[in-house]
PDB file of C-alpha atoms and ligand atoms in Angstrom:
ATOM      1  CA  UNK A   1       6.220 -47.585 -30.210  1.00 93.00           C
ATOM      2  CA  UNK A   2       6.573 -49.611 -27.024  1.00 97.00           C
ATOM      3  CA  UNK A   3       6.660 -53.333 -26.486  1.00 97.00           C
ATOM      4  CA  UNK A   4       8.020 -56.357 -24.644  1.00 98.00           C
ATOM      5  CA  UNK A   5      10.733 -58.534 -26.170  1.00 98.00           C
ATOM      6  CA  UNK A   6       9.521 -62.130 -26.254  1.00 98.00           C
ATOM      7  CA  UNK A   7      12.233 -63.616 -28.455  1.00 97.00           C
ATOM      8  CA  UNK A   8      15.763 -62.790 -29.576  1.00 95.00           C
ATOM      9  CA  UNK A   9      17.558 -64.801 -32.240  1.00 94.00           C
ATOM     10  CA  UNK A  10      21.113 -64.096 -33.251  1.00 91.00           C
ATOM     11  CA  UNK A  11      21.620 -64.110 -36.997  1.00 90.00           C
ATOM     12  CA  UNK A  12      24.951 -63.321 -38.653  1.00 81.00           C
ATOM     13  CA  UNK A  13      27.692 -61.804 -36.519  1.00 80.00           C
ATOM     14  CA  UNK A  14      25.955 -59.910 -33.764  1.00 82.00           C
ATOM     15  CA  UNK A  15      22.777 -58.944 -35.623  1.00 89.00           C
ATOM     16  CA  UNK A  16      19.501 -60.109 -34.179  1.00 92.00           C
ATOM     17  CA  UNK A  17      15.905 -60.841 -35.099  1.00 95.00           C
ATOM     18  CA  UNK A  18      13.730 -59.477 -32.326  1.00 96.00           C
ATOM     19  CA  UNK A  19      10.083 -60.391 -31.737  1.00 97.00           C
ATOM     20  CA  UNK A  20       8.050 -57.951 -29.690  1.00 97.00           C
ATOM     21  CA  UNK A  21       4.550 -57.808 -28.271  1.00 97.00           C
ATOM     22  CA  UNK A  22       3.867 -54.163 -28.935  1.00 95.00           C
ATOM     23  CA  UNK A  23       0.938 -51.979 -27.974  1.00 93.00           C
ATOM     24  CA  UNK A  24      -0.855 -52.938 -31.161  1.00 89.00           C
ATOM     25  CA  UNK A  25       0.423 -56.266 -32.408  1.00 93.00           C
ATOM     26  CA  UNK A  26       3.117 -58.888 -32.632  1.00 95.00           C
ATOM     27  CA  UNK A  27       6.105 -57.323 -34.403  1.00 94.00           C
ATOM     28  CA  UNK A  28       9.306 -58.808 -35.752  1.00 95.00           C
ATOM     29  CA  UNK A  29      12.259 -56.529 -36.444  1.00 94.00           C
ATOM     30  CA  UNK A  30      15.874 -56.714 -37.510  1.00 92.00           C
ATOM     31  CA  UNK A  31      18.456 -55.181 -35.245  1.00 91.00           C
ATOM     32  CA  UNK A  32      21.892 -54.421 -36.653  1.00 86.00           C
ATOM     33  CA  UNK A  33      24.731 -54.764 -34.240  1.00 80.00           C
ATOM     34  CA  UNK A  34      26.403 -51.554 -33.190  1.00 72.00           C
ATOM     35  CA  UNK A  35      28.865 -51.002 -30.394  1.00 63.00           C
ATOM     36  CA  UNK A  36      27.032 -47.916 -29.252  1.00 69.00           C
ATOM     37  CA  UNK A  37      23.652 -49.608 -29.103  1.00 73.00           C
ATOM     38  CA  UNK A  38      22.296 -50.233 -25.662  1.00 75.00           C
ATOM     39  CA  UNK A  39      22.104 -53.950 -24.910  1.00 83.00           C
ATOM     40  CA  UNK A  40      18.669 -55.539 -25.038  1.00 90.00           C
ATOM     41  CA  UNK A  41      17.509 -58.769 -23.522  1.00 94.00           C
ATOM     42  CA  UNK A  42      14.562 -61.140 -23.347  1.00 97.00           C
ATOM     43  CA  UNK A  43      11.684 -59.655 -21.362  1.00 98.00           C
ATOM     44  CA  UNK A  44      12.820 -56.047 -21.625  1.00 97.00           C
ATOM     45  CA  UNK A  45      10.210 -53.394 -22.227  1.00 98.00           C
ATOM     46  CA  UNK A  46      11.541 -51.016 -24.860  1.00 96.00           C
ATOM     47  CA  UNK A  47      10.602 -47.963 -26.802  1.00 96.00           C
ATOM     48  CA  UNK A  48      11.655 -48.201 -30.439  1.00 95.00           C
ATOM     49  CA  UNK A  49      11.105 -47.085 -34.008  1.00 94.00           C
ATOM     50  CA  UNK A  50      10.416 -49.517 -36.845  1.00 93.00           C
ATOM     51  CA  UNK A  51      12.015 -48.421 -40.112  1.00 92.00           C
ATOM     52  CA  UNK A  52      10.771 -50.164 -43.219  1.00 89.00           C
ATOM     53  CA  UNK A  53      12.887 -50.333 -46.351  1.00 80.00           C
ATOM     54  CA  UNK A  54      12.555 -51.772 -49.828  1.00 79.00           C
ATOM     55  CA  UNK A  55      15.688 -53.859 -49.365  1.00 79.00           C
ATOM     56  CA  UNK A  56      14.401 -55.972 -46.528  1.00 77.00           C
ATOM     57  CA  UNK A  57      11.178 -57.791 -45.768  1.00 84.00           C
ATOM     58  CA  UNK A  58      11.365 -57.072 -42.059  1.00 91.00           C
ATOM     59  CA  UNK A  59      11.607 -53.580 -40.628  1.00 94.00           C
ATOM     60  CA  UNK A  60      14.758 -52.402 -38.975  1.00 93.00           C
ATOM     61  CA  UNK A  61      14.685 -51.564 -35.286  1.00 92.00           C
ATOM     62  CA  UNK A  62      15.928 -48.100 -34.427  1.00 91.00           C
ATOM     63  CA  UNK A  63      16.207 -45.641 -31.565  1.00 91.00           C
ATOM     64  CA  UNK A  64      15.868 -48.299 -28.888  1.00 92.00           C
ATOM     65  CA  UNK A  65      15.353 -47.194 -25.327  1.00 93.00           C
ATOM     66  CA  UNK A  66      15.139 -49.664 -22.446  1.00 94.00           C
ATOM     67  CA  UNK A  67      12.221 -48.902 -20.146  1.00 95.00           C
ATOM     68  CA  UNK A  68      13.321 -50.650 -16.960  1.00 92.00           C
ATOM     69  CA  UNK A  69      11.342 -51.754 -13.949  1.00 96.00           C
ATOM     70  CA  UNK A  70      12.621 -51.451 -10.393  1.00 95.00           C
ATOM     71  CA  UNK A  71      12.553 -55.217  -9.845  1.00 97.00           C
ATOM     72  CA  UNK A  72      14.847 -55.932 -12.787  1.00 94.00           C
ATOM     73  CA  UNK A  73      17.829 -55.843 -10.457  1.00 94.00           C
ATOM     74  CA  UNK A  74      16.455 -58.836  -8.559  1.00 96.00           C
ATOM     75  CA  UNK A  75      17.801 -61.992 -10.092  1.00 96.00           C
ATOM     76  CA  UNK A  76      14.922 -64.253  -9.099  1.00 96.00           C
ATOM     77  CA  UNK A  77      12.241 -61.881 -10.385  1.00 97.00           C
ATOM     78  CA  UNK A  78      13.898 -61.274 -13.747  1.00 97.00           C
ATOM     79  CA  UNK A  79      14.536 -65.016 -14.174  1.00 97.00           C
ATOM     80  CA  UNK A  80      10.870 -65.906 -13.623  1.00 98.00           C
ATOM     81  CA  UNK A  81       9.806 -62.979 -15.833  1.00 98.00           C
ATOM     82  CA  UNK A  82      11.979 -64.215 -18.696  1.00 98.00           C
ATOM     83  CA  UNK A  83      10.749 -67.766 -18.231  1.00 98.00           C
ATOM     84  CA  UNK A  84       7.140 -66.533 -18.377  1.00 98.00           C
ATOM     85  CA  UNK A  85       7.513 -64.137 -21.296  1.00 98.00           C
ATOM     86  CA  UNK A  86       9.402 -66.675 -23.414  1.00 98.00           C
ATOM     87  CA  UNK A  87       6.240 -68.830 -23.432  1.00 98.00           C
ATOM     88  CA  UNK A  88       4.394 -66.206 -25.467  1.00 98.00           C
ATOM     89  CA  UNK A  89       6.433 -66.695 -28.625  1.00 98.00           C
ATOM     90  CA  UNK A  90       5.511 -70.321 -29.363  1.00 97.00           C
ATOM     91  CA  UNK A  91       1.951 -69.497 -28.374  1.00 97.00           C
ATOM     92  CA  UNK A  92       1.493 -66.446 -30.609  1.00 97.00           C
ATOM     93  CA  UNK A  93       3.991 -66.857 -33.412  1.00 93.00           C
ATOM     94  CA  UNK A  94       1.400 -67.895 -35.995  1.00 92.00           C
ATOM     95  CA  UNK A  95      -1.147 -65.252 -35.019  1.00 90.00           C
ATOM     96  CA  UNK A  96      -1.645 -62.446 -37.490  1.00 79.00           C
ATOM     97  CA  UNK A  97      -3.446 -59.920 -35.414  1.00 90.00           C
ATOM     98  CA  UNK A  98      -3.229 -60.173 -31.644  1.00 95.00           C
ATOM     99  CA  UNK A  99      -4.519 -56.694 -30.763  1.00 94.00           C
ATOM    100  CA  UNK A 100      -3.567 -54.944 -27.550  1.00 96.00           C
ATOM    101  CA  UNK A 101      -4.678 -57.578 -25.028  1.00 97.00           C
ATOM    102  CA  UNK A 102      -1.289 -59.294 -24.563  1.00 98.00           C
ATOM    103  CA  UNK A 103       0.600 -56.028 -24.230  1.00 98.00           C
ATOM    104  CA  UNK A 104      -1.812 -54.835 -21.554  1.00 98.00           C
ATOM    105  CA  UNK A 105      -1.589 -58.163 -19.758  1.00 98.00           C
ATOM    106  CA  UNK A 106       2.224 -58.011 -19.645  1.00 98.00           C
ATOM    107  CA  UNK A 107       2.216 -54.334 -18.735  1.00 98.00           C
ATOM    108  CA  UNK A 108      -0.079 -54.962 -15.788  1.00 97.00           C
ATOM    109  CA  UNK A 109       1.960 -57.976 -14.638  1.00 98.00           C
ATOM    110  CA  UNK A 110       5.226 -56.037 -14.960  1.00 98.00           C
ATOM    111  CA  UNK A 111       3.858 -53.159 -12.900  1.00 97.00           C
ATOM    112  CA  UNK A 112       3.027 -55.552 -10.065  1.00 97.00           C
ATOM    113  CA  UNK A 113       5.940 -57.983 -10.433  1.00 97.00           C
ATOM    114  CA  UNK A 114       7.803 -56.503  -7.456  1.00 95.00           C
ATOM    115  CA  UNK A 115       4.904 -56.810  -5.025  1.00 90.00           C
ATOM    116  CA  UNK A 116       4.522 -60.518  -4.392  1.00 89.00           C
ATOM    117  CA  UNK A 117       5.630 -63.963  -5.473  1.00 96.00           C
ATOM    118  CA  UNK A 118       5.873 -63.447  -9.247  1.00 97.00           C
ATOM    119  CA  UNK A 119       4.701 -66.996  -9.914  1.00 98.00           C
ATOM    120  CA  UNK A 120       1.355 -65.949  -8.432  1.00 98.00           C
ATOM    121  CA  UNK A 121       1.183 -63.002 -10.811  1.00 98.00           C
ATOM    122  CA  UNK A 122       2.035 -65.252 -13.749  1.00 98.00           C
ATOM    123  CA  UNK A 123      -0.785 -67.639 -12.806  1.00 98.00           C
ATOM    124  CA  UNK A 124      -3.258 -64.774 -12.372  1.00 98.00           C
ATOM    125  CA  UNK A 125      -2.253 -63.346 -15.756  1.00 98.00           C
ATOM    126  CA  UNK A 126      -2.545 -66.760 -17.354  1.00 98.00           C
ATOM    127  CA  UNK A 127      -6.155 -67.152 -16.178  1.00 98.00           C
ATOM    128  CA  UNK A 128      -6.979 -63.835 -17.868  1.00 98.00           C
ATOM    129  CA  UNK A 129      -5.284 -65.087 -21.029  1.00 98.00           C
ATOM    130  CA  UNK A 130      -7.315 -68.314 -20.998  1.00 98.00           C
ATOM    131  CA  UNK A 131     -10.494 -66.320 -20.439  1.00 98.00           C
ATOM    132  CA  UNK A 132      -9.635 -63.939 -23.274  1.00 97.00           C
ATOM    133  CA  UNK A 133      -8.980 -66.837 -25.631  1.00 97.00           C
ATOM    134  CA  UNK A 134     -12.140 -68.679 -24.590  1.00 97.00           C
ATOM    135  CA  UNK A 135     -10.135 -71.583 -23.182  1.00 97.00           C
ATOM    136  CA  UNK A 136     -10.888 -71.358 -19.464  1.00 97.00           C
ATOM    137  CA  UNK A 137     -12.536 -74.639 -18.489  1.00 95.00           C
ATOM    138  CA  UNK A 138     -14.916 -74.017 -15.623  1.00 92.00           C
ATOM    139  CA  UNK A 139     -16.798 -77.225 -16.344  1.00 91.00           C
ATOM    140  CA  UNK A 140     -15.232 -80.000 -14.331  1.00 93.00           C
ATOM    141  CA  UNK A 141     -15.092 -83.051 -16.541  1.00 96.00           C
ATOM    142  CA  UNK A 142     -11.930 -85.086 -16.532  1.00 97.00           C
ATOM    143  CA  UNK A 143      -9.719 -84.708 -19.591  1.00 97.00           C
ATOM    144  CA  UNK A 144      -8.735 -88.383 -19.392  1.00 98.00           C
ATOM    145  CA  UNK A 145     -11.927 -90.298 -18.530  1.00 98.00           C
ATOM    146  CA  UNK A 146     -14.568 -87.653 -19.313  1.00 97.00           C
ATOM    147  CA  UNK A 147     -16.382 -88.259 -16.027  1.00 98.00           C
ATOM    148  CA  UNK A 148     -17.326 -85.391 -13.699  1.00 97.00           C
ATOM    149  CA  UNK A 149     -14.894 -84.322 -10.999  1.00 96.00           C
ATOM    150  CA  UNK A 150     -16.463 -83.856  -7.563  1.00 93.00           C
ATOM    151  CA  UNK A 151     -13.372 -83.360  -5.461  1.00 88.00           C
ATOM    152  CA  UNK A 152      -9.580 -83.346  -5.819  1.00 91.00           C
ATOM    153  CA  UNK A 153      -9.325 -81.340  -9.022  1.00 96.00           C
ATOM    154  CA  UNK A 154      -6.008 -81.585 -10.823  1.00 97.00           C
ATOM    155  CA  UNK A 155      -5.022 -79.390 -13.732  1.00 98.00           C
ATOM    156  CA  UNK A 156      -2.922 -80.437 -16.680  1.00 97.00           C
ATOM    157  CA  UNK A 157      -1.525 -78.466 -19.620  1.00 97.00           C
ATOM    158  CA  UNK A 158      -3.671 -75.454 -20.592  1.00 97.00           C
ATOM    159  CA  UNK A 159      -5.307 -75.906 -17.162  1.00 98.00           C
ATOM    160  CA  UNK A 160      -7.555 -78.677 -18.403  1.00 98.00           C
ATOM    161  CA  UNK A 161      -9.259 -80.306 -15.423  1.00 98.00           C
ATOM    162  CA  UNK A 162      -8.620 -83.931 -14.534  1.00 98.00           C
ATOM    163  CA  UNK A 163      -9.122 -86.352 -11.677  1.00 97.00           C
ATOM    164  CA  UNK A 164      -6.213 -86.544  -9.323  1.00 96.00           C
ATOM    165  CA  UNK A 165      -6.228 -90.318  -9.812  1.00 96.00           C
ATOM    166  CA  UNK A 166      -6.254 -89.999 -13.600  1.00 97.00           C
ATOM    167  CA  UNK A 167      -3.510 -87.381 -13.874  1.00 97.00           C
ATOM    168  CA  UNK A 168      -1.361 -88.494 -10.907  1.00 97.00           C
ATOM    169  CA  UNK A 169      -0.576 -84.893 -10.027  1.00 96.00           C
ATOM    170  CA  UNK A 170      -1.114 -82.654  -7.009  1.00 96.00           C
ATOM    171  CA  UNK A 171      -4.736 -81.527  -6.719  1.00 96.00           C
ATOM    172  CA  UNK A 172      -5.805 -77.902  -6.261  1.00 97.00           C
ATOM    173  CA  UNK A 173      -8.337 -77.003  -3.566  1.00 96.00           C
ATOM    174  CA  UNK A 174     -11.765 -76.249  -5.037  1.00 95.00           C
ATOM    175  CA  UNK A 175     -12.331 -72.955  -3.242  1.00 96.00           C
ATOM    176  CA  UNK A 176      -8.922 -71.625  -4.251  1.00 97.00           C
ATOM    177  CA  UNK A 177      -9.532 -72.579  -7.847  1.00 97.00           C
ATOM    178  CA  UNK A 178     -12.972 -71.025  -8.151  1.00 96.00           C
ATOM    179  CA  UNK A 179     -11.677 -67.858  -6.446  1.00 98.00           C
ATOM    180  CA  UNK A 180      -8.835 -67.791  -8.955  1.00 98.00           C
ATOM    181  CA  UNK A 181     -11.209 -68.156 -11.894  1.00 97.00           C
ATOM    182  CA  UNK A 182     -13.671 -65.563 -10.616  1.00 97.00           C
ATOM    183  CA  UNK A 183     -11.273 -62.952  -9.244  1.00 98.00           C
ATOM    184  CA  UNK A 184      -7.962 -63.667 -11.006  1.00 97.00           C
ATOM    185  CA  UNK A 185      -6.481 -64.008  -7.551  1.00 98.00           C
ATOM    186  CA  UNK A 186      -4.376 -66.783  -6.006  1.00 98.00           C
ATOM    187  CA  UNK A 187      -5.321 -65.713  -2.475  1.00 98.00           C
ATOM    188  CA  UNK A 188      -6.600 -69.147  -1.454  1.00 98.00           C
ATOM    189  CA  UNK A 189      -3.880 -71.238  -3.063  1.00 98.00           C
ATOM    190  CA  UNK A 190      -0.900 -72.376  -1.000  1.00 98.00           C
ATOM    191  CA  UNK A 191       2.708 -72.378  -2.139  1.00 97.00           C
ATOM    192  CA  UNK A 192       2.625 -76.055  -3.184  1.00 98.00           C
ATOM    193  CA  UNK A 193      -0.374 -75.376  -5.413  1.00 98.00           C
ATOM    194  CA  UNK A 194       1.402 -72.330  -6.853  1.00 98.00           C
ATOM    195  CA  UNK A 195       4.472 -74.421  -7.684  1.00 98.00           C
ATOM    196  CA  UNK A 196       2.274 -77.043  -9.354  1.00 98.00           C
ATOM    197  CA  UNK A 197       0.392 -74.461 -11.489  1.00 98.00           C
ATOM    198  CA  UNK A 198       3.603 -72.664 -12.393  1.00 98.00           C
ATOM    199  CA  UNK A 199       4.978 -76.003 -13.571  1.00 98.00           C
ATOM    200  CA  UNK A 200       1.855 -76.557 -15.707  1.00 98.00           C
ATOM    201  CA  UNK A 201       2.164 -73.110 -17.311  1.00 98.00           C
ATOM    202  CA  UNK A 202       5.730 -73.920 -18.285  1.00 98.00           C
ATOM    203  CA  UNK A 203       4.513 -76.866 -20.339  1.00 97.00           C
ATOM    204  CA  UNK A 204       3.082 -74.257 -22.728  1.00 97.00           C
ATOM    205  CA  UNK A 205       0.424 -71.560 -22.686  1.00 97.00           C
TER     206      UNK A 205
HETATM  207 ZN1  LIG B 301     -10.670 -89.040 -14.803  1.00 69.80          ZN
END
């Protein structure tokens, strides 16, 4: 099976509980420490076997192979990747059956992560996630005062729309935002808007 590591927790000694978005679902496994095991880290894509046993409630992770990407040697890209992927655990941890959507989303983002500013890719992926979960707010009513927004759209956590004056945050240009929502593309957003939206994503998916 293949998947992306979205959380690692050390338990006793060097053993770890590893949570993975796999091709089919969210999977939690136990990894015993072994000197000959290849090191694994947050955000890695791995191939692995899950071995169930009667002794333990969570399957044991075996035969781990790291499936690297070319950009993983670039400190800035791996740092932003880990920051992004870590957000998926609090978001999905109570979901029973997540299907293949999240794996495909991460796979597609990882394939393109080397090509441009990765924060743009994270934002574009996040719009697809909101759409998939039925949480993309195209209607422009302010989260705070409930009145319509005609210009200067700001976005707060979960990309809820708000007046710039109500949220006191940088506004996003209307054309750039509608292009983003329709085409999953940040083409018409400038770097300040990207930094603002990246900041919002980091408040939680
Ligand atoms: Zn308002």
